[in-house]
Tab-separated table of C-alpha atoms and ligand atoms in Angstrom:
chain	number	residue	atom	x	y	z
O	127	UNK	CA	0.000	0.000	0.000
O	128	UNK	CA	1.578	3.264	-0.502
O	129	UNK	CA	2.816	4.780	2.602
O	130	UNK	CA	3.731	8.288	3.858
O	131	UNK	CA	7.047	8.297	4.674
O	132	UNK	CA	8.193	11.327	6.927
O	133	UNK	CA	9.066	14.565	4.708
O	134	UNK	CA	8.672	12.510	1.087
O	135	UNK	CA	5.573	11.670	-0.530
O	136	UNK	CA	3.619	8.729	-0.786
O	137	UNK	CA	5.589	6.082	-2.537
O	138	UNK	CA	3.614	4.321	-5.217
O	139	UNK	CA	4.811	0.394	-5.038
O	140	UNK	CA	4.042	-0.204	-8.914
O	141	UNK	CA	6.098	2.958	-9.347
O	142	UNK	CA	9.011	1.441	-7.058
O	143	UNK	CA	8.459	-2.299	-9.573
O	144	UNK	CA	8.999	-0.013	-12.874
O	145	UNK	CA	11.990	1.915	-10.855
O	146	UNK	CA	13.636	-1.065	-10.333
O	147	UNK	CA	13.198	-2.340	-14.173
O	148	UNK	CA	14.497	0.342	-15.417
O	149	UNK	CA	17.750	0.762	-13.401
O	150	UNK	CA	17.955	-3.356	-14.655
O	151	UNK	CA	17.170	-2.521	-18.062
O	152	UNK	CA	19.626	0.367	-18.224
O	153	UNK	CA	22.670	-1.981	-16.677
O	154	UNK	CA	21.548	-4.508	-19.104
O	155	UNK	CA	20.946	-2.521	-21.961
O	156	UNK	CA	17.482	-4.315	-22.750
O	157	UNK	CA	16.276	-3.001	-25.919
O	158	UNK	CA	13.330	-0.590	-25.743
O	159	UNK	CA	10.314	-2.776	-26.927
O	160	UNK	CA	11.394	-5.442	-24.692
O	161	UNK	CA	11.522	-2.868	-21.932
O	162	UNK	CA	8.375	-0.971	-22.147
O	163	UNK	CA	6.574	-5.009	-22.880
O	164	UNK	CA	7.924	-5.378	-19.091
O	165	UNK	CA	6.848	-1.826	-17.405
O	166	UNK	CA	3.742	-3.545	-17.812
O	167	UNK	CA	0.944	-6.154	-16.873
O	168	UNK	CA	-0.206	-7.890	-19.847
O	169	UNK	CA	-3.845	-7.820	-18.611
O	170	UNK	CA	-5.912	-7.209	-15.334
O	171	UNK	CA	-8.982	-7.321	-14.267
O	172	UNK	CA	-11.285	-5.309	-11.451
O	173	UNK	CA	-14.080	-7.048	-10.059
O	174	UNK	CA	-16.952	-5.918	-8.111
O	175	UNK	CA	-18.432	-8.826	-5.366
O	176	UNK	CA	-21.930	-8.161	-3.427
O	177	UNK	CA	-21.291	-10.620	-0.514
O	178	UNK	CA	-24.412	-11.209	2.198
O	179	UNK	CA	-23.061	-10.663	5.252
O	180	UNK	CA	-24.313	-12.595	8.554
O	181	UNK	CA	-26.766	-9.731	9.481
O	182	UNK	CA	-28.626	-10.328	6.201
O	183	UNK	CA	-26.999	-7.208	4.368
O	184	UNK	CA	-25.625	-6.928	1.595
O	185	UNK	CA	-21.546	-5.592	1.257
O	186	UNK	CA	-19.753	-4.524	-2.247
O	187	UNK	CA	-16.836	-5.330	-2.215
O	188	UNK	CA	-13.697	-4.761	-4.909
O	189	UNK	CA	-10.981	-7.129	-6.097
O	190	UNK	CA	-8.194	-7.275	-8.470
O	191	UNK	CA	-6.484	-10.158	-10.738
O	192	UNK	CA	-3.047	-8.969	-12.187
O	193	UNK	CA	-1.633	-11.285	-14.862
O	194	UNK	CA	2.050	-9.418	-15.504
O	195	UNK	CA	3.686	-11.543	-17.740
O	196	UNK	CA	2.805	-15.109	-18.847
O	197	UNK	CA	6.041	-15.665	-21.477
O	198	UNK	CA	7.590	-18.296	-19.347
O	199	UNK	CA	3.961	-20.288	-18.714
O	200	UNK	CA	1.304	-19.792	-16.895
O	201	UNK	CA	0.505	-16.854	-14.696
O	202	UNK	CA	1.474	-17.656	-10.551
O	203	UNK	CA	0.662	-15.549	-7.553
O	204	UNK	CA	-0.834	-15.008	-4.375
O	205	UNK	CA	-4.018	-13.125	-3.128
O	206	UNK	CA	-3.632	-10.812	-0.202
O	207	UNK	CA	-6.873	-9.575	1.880
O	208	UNK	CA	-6.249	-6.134	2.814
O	209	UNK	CA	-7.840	-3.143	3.830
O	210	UNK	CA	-5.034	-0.931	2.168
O	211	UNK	CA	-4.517	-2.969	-1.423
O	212	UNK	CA	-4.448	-0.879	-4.378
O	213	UNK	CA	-4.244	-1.605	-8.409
O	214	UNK	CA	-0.883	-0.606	-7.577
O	215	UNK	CA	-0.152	-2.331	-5.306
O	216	UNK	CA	-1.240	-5.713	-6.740
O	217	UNK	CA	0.458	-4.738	-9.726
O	218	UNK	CA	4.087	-4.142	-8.019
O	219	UNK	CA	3.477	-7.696	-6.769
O	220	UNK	CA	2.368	-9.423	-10.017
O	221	UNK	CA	5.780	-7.704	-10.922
O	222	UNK	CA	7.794	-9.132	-8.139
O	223	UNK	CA	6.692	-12.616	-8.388
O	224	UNK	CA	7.477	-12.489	-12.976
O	225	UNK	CA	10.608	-11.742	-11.353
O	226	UNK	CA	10.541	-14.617	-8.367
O	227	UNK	CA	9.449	-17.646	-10.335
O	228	UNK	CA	12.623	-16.366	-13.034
O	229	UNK	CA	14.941	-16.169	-10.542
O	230	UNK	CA	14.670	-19.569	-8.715
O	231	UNK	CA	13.952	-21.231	-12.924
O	232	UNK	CA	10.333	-22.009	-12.486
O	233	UNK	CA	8.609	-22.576	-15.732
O	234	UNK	CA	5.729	-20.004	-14.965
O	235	UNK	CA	5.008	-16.531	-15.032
O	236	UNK	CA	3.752	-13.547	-12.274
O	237	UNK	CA	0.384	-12.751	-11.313
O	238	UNK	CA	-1.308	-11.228	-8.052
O	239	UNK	CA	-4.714	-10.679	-6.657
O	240	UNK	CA	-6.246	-8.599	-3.713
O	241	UNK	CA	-9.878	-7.837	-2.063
O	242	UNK	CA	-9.774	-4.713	-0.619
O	243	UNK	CA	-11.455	-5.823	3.014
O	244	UNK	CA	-10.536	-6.581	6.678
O	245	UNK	CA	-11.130	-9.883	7.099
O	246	UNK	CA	-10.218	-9.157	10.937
O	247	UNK	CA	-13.585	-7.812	10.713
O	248	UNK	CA	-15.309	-10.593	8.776
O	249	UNK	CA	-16.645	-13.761	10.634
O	250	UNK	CA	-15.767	-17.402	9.402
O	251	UNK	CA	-18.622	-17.705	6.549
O	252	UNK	CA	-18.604	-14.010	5.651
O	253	UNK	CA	-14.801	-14.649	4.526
O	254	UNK	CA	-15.872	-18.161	3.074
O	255	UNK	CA	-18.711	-16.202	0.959
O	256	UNK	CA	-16.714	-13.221	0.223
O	257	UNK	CA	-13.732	-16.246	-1.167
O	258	UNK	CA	-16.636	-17.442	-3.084
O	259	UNK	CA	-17.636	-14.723	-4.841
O	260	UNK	CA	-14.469	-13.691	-5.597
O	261	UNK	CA	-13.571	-16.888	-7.738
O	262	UNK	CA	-16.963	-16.749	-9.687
O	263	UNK	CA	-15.840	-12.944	-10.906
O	264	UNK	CA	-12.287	-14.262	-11.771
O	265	UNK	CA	-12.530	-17.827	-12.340
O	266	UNK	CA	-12.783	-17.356	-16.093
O	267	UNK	CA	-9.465	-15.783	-16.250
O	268	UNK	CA	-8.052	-18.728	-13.739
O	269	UNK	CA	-6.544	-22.364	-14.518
O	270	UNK	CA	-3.997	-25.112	-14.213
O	271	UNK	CA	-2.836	-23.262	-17.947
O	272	UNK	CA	-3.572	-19.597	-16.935
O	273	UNK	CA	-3.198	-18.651	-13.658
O	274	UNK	CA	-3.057	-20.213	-10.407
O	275	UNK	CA	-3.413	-18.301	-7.369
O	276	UNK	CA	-2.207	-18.986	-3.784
O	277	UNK	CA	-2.087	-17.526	-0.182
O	278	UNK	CA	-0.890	-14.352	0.400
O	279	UNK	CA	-1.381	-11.792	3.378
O	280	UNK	CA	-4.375	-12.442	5.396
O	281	UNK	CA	-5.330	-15.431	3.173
O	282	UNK	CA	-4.815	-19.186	4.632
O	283	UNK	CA	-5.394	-22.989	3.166
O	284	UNK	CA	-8.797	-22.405	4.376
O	285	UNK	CA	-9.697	-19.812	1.778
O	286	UNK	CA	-7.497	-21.921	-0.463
O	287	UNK	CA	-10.011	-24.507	-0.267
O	288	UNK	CA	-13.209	-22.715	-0.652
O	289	UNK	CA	-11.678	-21.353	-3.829
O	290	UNK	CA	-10.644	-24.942	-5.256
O	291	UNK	CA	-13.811	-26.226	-4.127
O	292	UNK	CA	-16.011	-22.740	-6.241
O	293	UNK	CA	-13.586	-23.338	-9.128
O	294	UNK	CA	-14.531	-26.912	-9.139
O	295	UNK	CA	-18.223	-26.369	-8.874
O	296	UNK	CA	-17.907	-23.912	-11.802
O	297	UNK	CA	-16.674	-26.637	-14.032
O	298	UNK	CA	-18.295	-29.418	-13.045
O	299	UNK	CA	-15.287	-31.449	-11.953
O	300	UNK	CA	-12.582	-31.833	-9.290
O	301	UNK	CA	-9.727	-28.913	-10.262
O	302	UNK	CA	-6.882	-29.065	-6.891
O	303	UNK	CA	-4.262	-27.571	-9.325
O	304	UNK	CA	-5.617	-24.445	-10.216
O	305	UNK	CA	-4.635	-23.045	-6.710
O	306	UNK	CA	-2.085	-23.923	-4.386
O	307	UNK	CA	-1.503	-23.628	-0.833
O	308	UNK	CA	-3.871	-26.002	-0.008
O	309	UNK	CA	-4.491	-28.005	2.836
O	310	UNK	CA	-2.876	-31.322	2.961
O	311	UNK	CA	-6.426	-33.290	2.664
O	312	UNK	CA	-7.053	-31.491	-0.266
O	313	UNK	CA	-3.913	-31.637	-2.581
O	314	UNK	CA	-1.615	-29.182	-0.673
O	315	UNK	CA	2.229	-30.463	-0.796
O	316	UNK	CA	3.849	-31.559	2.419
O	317	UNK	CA	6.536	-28.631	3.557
O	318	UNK	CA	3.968	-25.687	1.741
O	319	UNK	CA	3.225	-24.025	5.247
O	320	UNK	CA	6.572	-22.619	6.214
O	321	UNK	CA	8.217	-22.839	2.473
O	322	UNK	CA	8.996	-19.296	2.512
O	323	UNK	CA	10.790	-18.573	5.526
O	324	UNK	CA	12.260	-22.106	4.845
O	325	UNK	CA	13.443	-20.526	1.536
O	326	UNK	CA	14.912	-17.567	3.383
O	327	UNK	CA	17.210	-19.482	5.709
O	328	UNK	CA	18.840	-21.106	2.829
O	329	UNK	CA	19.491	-17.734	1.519
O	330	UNK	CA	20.892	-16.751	4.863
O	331	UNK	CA	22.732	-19.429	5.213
O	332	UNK	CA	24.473	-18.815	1.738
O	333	UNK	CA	24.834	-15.328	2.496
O	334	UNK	CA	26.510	-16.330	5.652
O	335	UNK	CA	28.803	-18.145	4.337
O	336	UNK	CA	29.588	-16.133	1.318
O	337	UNK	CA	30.638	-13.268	4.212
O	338	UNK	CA	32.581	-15.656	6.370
O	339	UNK	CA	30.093	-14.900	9.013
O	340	UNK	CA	29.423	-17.792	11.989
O	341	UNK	CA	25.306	-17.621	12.203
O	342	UNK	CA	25.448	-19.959	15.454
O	343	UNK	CA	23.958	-17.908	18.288
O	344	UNK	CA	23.931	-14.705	16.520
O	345	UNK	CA	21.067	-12.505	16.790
O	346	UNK	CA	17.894	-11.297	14.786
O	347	UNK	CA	14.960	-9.504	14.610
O	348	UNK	CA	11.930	-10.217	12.572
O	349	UNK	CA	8.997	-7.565	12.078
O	350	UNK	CA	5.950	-9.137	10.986
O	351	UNK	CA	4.729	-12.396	12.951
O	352	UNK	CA	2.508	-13.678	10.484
O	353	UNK	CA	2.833	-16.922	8.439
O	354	UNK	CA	6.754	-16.154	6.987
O	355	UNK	CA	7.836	-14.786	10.251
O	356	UNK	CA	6.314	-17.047	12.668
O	357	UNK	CA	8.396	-19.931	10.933
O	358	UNK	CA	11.502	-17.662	10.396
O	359	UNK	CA	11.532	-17.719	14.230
O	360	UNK	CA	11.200	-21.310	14.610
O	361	UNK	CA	13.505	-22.050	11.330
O	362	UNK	CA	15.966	-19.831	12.845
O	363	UNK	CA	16.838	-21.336	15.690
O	364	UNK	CA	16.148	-24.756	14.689
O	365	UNK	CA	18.015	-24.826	10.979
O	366	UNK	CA	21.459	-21.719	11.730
O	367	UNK	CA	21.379	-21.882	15.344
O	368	UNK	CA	20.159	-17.927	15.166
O	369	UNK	CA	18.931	-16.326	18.854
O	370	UNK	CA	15.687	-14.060	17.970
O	371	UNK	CA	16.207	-11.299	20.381
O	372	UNK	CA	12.832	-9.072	18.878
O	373	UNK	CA	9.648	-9.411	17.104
O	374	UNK	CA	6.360	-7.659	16.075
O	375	UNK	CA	3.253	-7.335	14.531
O	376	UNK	CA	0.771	-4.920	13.996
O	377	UNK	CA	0.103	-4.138	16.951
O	378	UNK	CA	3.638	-4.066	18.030
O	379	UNK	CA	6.446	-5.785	19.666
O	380	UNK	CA	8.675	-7.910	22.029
O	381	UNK	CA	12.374	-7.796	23.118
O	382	UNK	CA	14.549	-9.825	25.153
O	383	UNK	CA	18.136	-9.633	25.060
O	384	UNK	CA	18.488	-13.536	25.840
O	385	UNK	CA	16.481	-14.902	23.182
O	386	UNK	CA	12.574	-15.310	22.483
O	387	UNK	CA	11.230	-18.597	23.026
O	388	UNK	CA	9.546	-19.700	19.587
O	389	UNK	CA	6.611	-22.499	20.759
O	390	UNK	CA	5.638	-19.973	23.914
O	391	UNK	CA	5.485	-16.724	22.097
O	392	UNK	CA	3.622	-18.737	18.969
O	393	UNK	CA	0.537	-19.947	22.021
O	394	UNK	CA	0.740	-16.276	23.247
O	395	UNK	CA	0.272	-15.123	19.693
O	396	UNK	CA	-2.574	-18.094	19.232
O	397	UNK	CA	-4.110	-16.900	22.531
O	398	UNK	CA	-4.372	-13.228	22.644
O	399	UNK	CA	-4.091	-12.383	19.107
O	400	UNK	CA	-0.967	-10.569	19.050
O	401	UNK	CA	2.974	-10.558	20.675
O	402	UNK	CA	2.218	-7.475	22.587
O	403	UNK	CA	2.377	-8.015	26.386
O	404	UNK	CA	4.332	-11.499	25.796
O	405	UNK	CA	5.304	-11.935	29.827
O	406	UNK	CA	9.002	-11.748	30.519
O	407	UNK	CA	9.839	-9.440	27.480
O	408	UNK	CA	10.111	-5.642	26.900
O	409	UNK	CA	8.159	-3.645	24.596
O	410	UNK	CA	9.555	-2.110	20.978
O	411	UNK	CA	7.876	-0.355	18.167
O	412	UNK	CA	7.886	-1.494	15.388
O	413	UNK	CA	11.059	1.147	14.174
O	414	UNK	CA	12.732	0.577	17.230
O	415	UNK	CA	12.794	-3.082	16.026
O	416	UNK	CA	14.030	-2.323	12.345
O	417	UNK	CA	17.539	-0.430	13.942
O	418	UNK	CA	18.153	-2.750	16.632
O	419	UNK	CA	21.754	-3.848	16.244
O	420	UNK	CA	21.124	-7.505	15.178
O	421	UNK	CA	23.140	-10.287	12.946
O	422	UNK	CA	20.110	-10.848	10.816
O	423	UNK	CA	17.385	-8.203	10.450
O	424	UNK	CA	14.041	-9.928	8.829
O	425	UNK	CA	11.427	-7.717	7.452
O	426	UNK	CA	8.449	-10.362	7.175
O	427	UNK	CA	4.899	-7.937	6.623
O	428	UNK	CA	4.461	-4.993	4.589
O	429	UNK	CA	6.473	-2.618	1.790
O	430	UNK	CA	8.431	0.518	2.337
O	431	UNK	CA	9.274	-0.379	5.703
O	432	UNK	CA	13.214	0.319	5.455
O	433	UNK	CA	12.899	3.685	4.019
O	434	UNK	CA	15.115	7.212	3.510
O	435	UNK	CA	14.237	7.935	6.434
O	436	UNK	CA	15.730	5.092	8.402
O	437	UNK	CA	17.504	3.334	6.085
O	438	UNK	CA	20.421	5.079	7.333
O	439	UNK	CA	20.276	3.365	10.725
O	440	UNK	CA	19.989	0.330	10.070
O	441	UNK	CA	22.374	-1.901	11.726
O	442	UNK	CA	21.892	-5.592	10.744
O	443	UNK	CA	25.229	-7.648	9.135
O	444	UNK	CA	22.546	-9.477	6.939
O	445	UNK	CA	18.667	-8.301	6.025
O	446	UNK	CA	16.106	-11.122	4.904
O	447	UNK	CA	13.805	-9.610	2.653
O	448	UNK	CA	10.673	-12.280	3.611
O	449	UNK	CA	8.336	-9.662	2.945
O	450	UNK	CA	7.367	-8.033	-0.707
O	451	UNK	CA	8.717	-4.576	-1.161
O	452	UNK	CA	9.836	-4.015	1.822
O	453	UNK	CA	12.918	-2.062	1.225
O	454	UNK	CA	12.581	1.232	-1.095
O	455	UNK	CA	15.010	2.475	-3.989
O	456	UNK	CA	16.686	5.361	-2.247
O	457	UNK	CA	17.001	2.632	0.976
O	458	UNK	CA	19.064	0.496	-0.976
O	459	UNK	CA	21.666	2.582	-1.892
O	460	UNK	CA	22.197	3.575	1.598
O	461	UNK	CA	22.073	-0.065	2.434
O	462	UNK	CA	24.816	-1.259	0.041
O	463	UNK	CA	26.459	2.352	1.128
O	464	UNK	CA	26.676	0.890	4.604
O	465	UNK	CA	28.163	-2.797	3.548
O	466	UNK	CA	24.836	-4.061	5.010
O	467	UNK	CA	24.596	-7.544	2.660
O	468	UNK	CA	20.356	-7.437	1.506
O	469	UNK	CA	18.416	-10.655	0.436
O	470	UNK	CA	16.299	-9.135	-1.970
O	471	UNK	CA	12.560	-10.196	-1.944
O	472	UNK	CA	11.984	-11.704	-4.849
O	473	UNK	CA	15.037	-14.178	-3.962
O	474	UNK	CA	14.624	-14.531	-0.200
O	475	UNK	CA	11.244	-15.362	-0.011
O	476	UNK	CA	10.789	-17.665	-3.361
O	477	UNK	CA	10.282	-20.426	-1.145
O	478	UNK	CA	6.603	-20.394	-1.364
O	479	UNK	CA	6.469	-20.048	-5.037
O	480	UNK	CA	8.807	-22.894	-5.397
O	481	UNK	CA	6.859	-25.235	-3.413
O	482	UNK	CA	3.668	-23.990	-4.850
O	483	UNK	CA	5.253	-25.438	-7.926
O	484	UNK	CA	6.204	-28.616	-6.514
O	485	UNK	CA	2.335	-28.561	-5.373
O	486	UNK	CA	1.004	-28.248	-8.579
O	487	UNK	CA	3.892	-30.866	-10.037
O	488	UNK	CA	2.503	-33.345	-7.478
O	489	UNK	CA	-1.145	-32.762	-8.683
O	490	UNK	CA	-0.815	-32.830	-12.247
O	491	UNK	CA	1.214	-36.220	-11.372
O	492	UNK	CA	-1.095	-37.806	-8.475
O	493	UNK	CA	2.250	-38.694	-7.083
O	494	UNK	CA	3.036	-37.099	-3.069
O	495	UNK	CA	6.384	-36.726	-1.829
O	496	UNK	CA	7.506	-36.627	1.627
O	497	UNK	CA	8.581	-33.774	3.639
O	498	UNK	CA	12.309	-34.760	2.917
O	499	UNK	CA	12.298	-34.355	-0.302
O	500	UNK	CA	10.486	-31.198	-0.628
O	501	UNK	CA	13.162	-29.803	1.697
O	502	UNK	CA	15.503	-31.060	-0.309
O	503	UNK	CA	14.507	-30.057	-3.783
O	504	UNK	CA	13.913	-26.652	-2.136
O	505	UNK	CA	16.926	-26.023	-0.845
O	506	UNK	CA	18.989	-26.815	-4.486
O	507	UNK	CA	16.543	-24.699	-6.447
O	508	UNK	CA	17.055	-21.749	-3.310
O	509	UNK	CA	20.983	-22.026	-3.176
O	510	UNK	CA	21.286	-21.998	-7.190
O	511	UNK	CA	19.335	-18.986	-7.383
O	512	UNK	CA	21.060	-17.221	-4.038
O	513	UNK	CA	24.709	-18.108	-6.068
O	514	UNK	CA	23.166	-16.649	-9.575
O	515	UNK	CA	22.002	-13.440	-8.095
O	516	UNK	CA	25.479	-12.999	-5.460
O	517	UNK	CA	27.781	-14.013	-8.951
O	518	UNK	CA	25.725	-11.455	-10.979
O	519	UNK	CA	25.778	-8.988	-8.495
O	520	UNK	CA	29.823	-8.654	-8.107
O	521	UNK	CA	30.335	-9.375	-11.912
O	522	UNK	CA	28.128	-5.855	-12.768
O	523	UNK	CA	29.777	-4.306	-9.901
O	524	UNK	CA	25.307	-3.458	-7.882
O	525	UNK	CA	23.801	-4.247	-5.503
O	526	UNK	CA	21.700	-7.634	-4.871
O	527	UNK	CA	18.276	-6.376	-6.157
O	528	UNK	CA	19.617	-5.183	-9.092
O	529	UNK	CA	21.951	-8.551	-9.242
O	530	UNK	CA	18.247	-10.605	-8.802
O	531	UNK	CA	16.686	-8.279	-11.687
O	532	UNK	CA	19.775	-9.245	-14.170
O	533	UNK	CA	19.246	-12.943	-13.889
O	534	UNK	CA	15.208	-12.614	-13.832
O	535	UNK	CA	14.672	-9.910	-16.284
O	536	UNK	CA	17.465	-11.873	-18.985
O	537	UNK	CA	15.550	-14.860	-18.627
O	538	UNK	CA	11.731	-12.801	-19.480
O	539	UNK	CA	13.435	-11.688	-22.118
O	540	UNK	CA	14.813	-14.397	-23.843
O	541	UNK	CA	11.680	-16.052	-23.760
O	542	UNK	CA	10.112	-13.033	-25.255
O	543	UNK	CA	12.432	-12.781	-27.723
O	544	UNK	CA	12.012	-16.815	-28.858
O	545	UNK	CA	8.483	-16.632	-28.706
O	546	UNK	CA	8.665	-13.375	-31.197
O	547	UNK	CA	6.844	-10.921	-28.640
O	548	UNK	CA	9.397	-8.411	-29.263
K	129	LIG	N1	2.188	-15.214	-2.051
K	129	LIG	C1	3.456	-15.875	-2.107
K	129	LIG	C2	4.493	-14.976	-2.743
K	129	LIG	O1	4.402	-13.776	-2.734
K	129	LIG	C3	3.365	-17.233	-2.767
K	129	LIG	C4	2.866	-17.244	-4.173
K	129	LIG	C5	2.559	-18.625	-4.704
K	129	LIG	O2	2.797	-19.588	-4.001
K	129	LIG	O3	2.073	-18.691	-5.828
K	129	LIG	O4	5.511	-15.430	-3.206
């Protein structure tokens, strides 16, 4: 969502996407059709949903499908209830993931959807109808060969499955590939729930190494306790040995200088609804959190949170970009200015995608794997693509996000170019 960041305007996300192209395309020296083709979604659509709602009312609500670039196969992406989404912003995202399925060499292309609503506010089958209706509007444009959606912010494998389940109704027979993210009963791939943060602390690892940097008991800081960061916390500790000194959500957050303990600050979330209050810790805001100094700093919620206007004191070794957008244009200069070493989004947190693919492998095959192997043919796809976007990176002399855009925006591109788009 664009946000007001102290003394600058609002910062349009879609504008921050075509920022970032064209700093990539400049380095690169794409040619201009192939350029402009990329500024671009290919198509989108806006859809209008009257949902009943338990009082016997009727709300409108409005929703967005982005389908950004299909060259590489079909279109891939989550869909994020929020009260803040834009156009833009699910554009910038339908951006971000072309980008993410390049970079980790998935044979699809990026796509995003949003309902603008608070589904805090919405009971159990107000969410299940609103789902609903939102699949009937853009079902047409969905499919195992056009676009399969997933979970995103606020969205879970429940409202996966009411969406498989509407899709299926619509055609009149059993579809579990058009969406992933699924629960396990219904098609979902072992090792889906905490493939991103998974994802992320291979990159870390990498990273780690790369800067000669020992992660065991060092010390991080995740904003943003949903899905990626809850299992960032747990992931951390169990997989590098990492001691999570601070975390937050929404509401706010929690600090202890000897470490957060992951299964009793997960019930506390479970039980009260937030971290706030979390006995035995301190409190921190939210910024307060972002410039502790930390090993690893993990921005795992919203964009534009590492700004101009902080950016500068920042003091993390390593930051783990499990969020979308969280880091702006002007921020990363200042970053790399600092020798702080960034995971960029579309790389750290292409663990989902990648097992989202695996997902829809396993349906289109009828054949499960076990956890094992998922982990396993996660972690080669995630330490490939970390080495392709570090190489890159030092060979054109930028930083990582620009590094990630080389290797994702040459491979768009060339299948452009073979396909005769441009
Ligand atoms: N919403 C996740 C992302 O931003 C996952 C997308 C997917 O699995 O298709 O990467």
């Amino acid at each position: 969502m664009p946000r007001r960041i102290p003394n600058k305007e609002i910062i349009n996300p879609f504008e921050i996407a075509q920022q970032q192209l064209d700093q990539a395309a400049a380095i690169m020296g794409l040619d201009k059709a192939t350029h402009e083709m990329l500024r671009w979604p290919l198509r989108e659509l806006h859809v209008t949903l009257p949902v009943r709602m338990d009082d016997g009312t009727v709300r409108v609500f409005h929703g967005f499908r982005v389908q950004y670039n299909d060259a590489r196969g079909p279109n891939k992406g989550g869909i994020r209830f929020h009260p803040d989404e834009t156009i833009d912003t699910v554009r910038a995202l339908a951006a971000w993931m072309t980008w993410k399925v390049a970079v980790v060499d998935i044979p699809l292309g990026g796509g995003k959807g949003g309902i603008i609503c608070n589904p805090k506010e919405l009971s159990a089958t107000e969410l299940e109808r609103l789902s609903r209706a939102y699949v009937r509007q853009v079902g047409r444009v969905l499919g195992l060969d056009k676009d399969i959606p997933a979970p995103d912010v606020y969205t879970t494998p429940q409202i996966m499955a009411w969406m498989m389940d509407e899709f299926s109704m619509m055609q009149g027979y059993n579809e579990f590939g058009m969406i992933t993210g699924k629960p396990l009963a219904l098609g979902g791939s072992a090792g889906r729930d905490d493939a991103t943060a998974r994802g992320g602390m291979f990159c870390i690892r990498e990273a780690a190494w790369m800067l000669g940097l020992s992660l065991e008991g060092g010390t991080c800081a995740i904003q943003g306790y949903g899905n990626a960061g809850t299992f960032a916390h747990k992931l951390g500790t169990e997989l590098l040995g990492l001691k999570t000194i601070a975390v937050s959500d929404s509401k706010g957050g929690v600090y202890d200088e000897h470490g957060l303990n992951y299964a009793d600050l997960k019930a506390w979330k479970d039980k009260t609804g937030s971290v706030v209050g979390f006995p035995g810790a301190e409190p921190i805001t939210n910024e307060d959190l972002l410039e502790l100094d930390v090993m690893v700093l993990l921005p795992s919620a919203m964009e534009e949170v590492i700004n101009v206007s902080n950016a500068g004191n920042i003091k993390a070794r390593i930051v783990g970009e499990l969020a979308n957008g969280p880091t702006t244009p002007e921020a990363d200069v200042i970053l790399r200015e600092k020798g702080i070493y960034v995971i960029p989004d579309f790389l750290c947190n292409a663990g989902g995608v990648t097992v989202s693919y695996f997902e829809m492998v396993q349906n289109a095959s009828g054949f499960y794997w076990d956890v094992e192997e998922v982990h396993q043919r996660l972690d080669k796809k995630m330490t490939s693509a970390f080495h392709a976007v570090h190489t890159t990176a030092l060979r054109y002399g930028v930083h990582n996000r620009l590094g990630a855009y080389i290797v994702a925006v040459g491979r768009v591109a060339e299948a452009m170019r073979l396909r005769g788009w441009v």
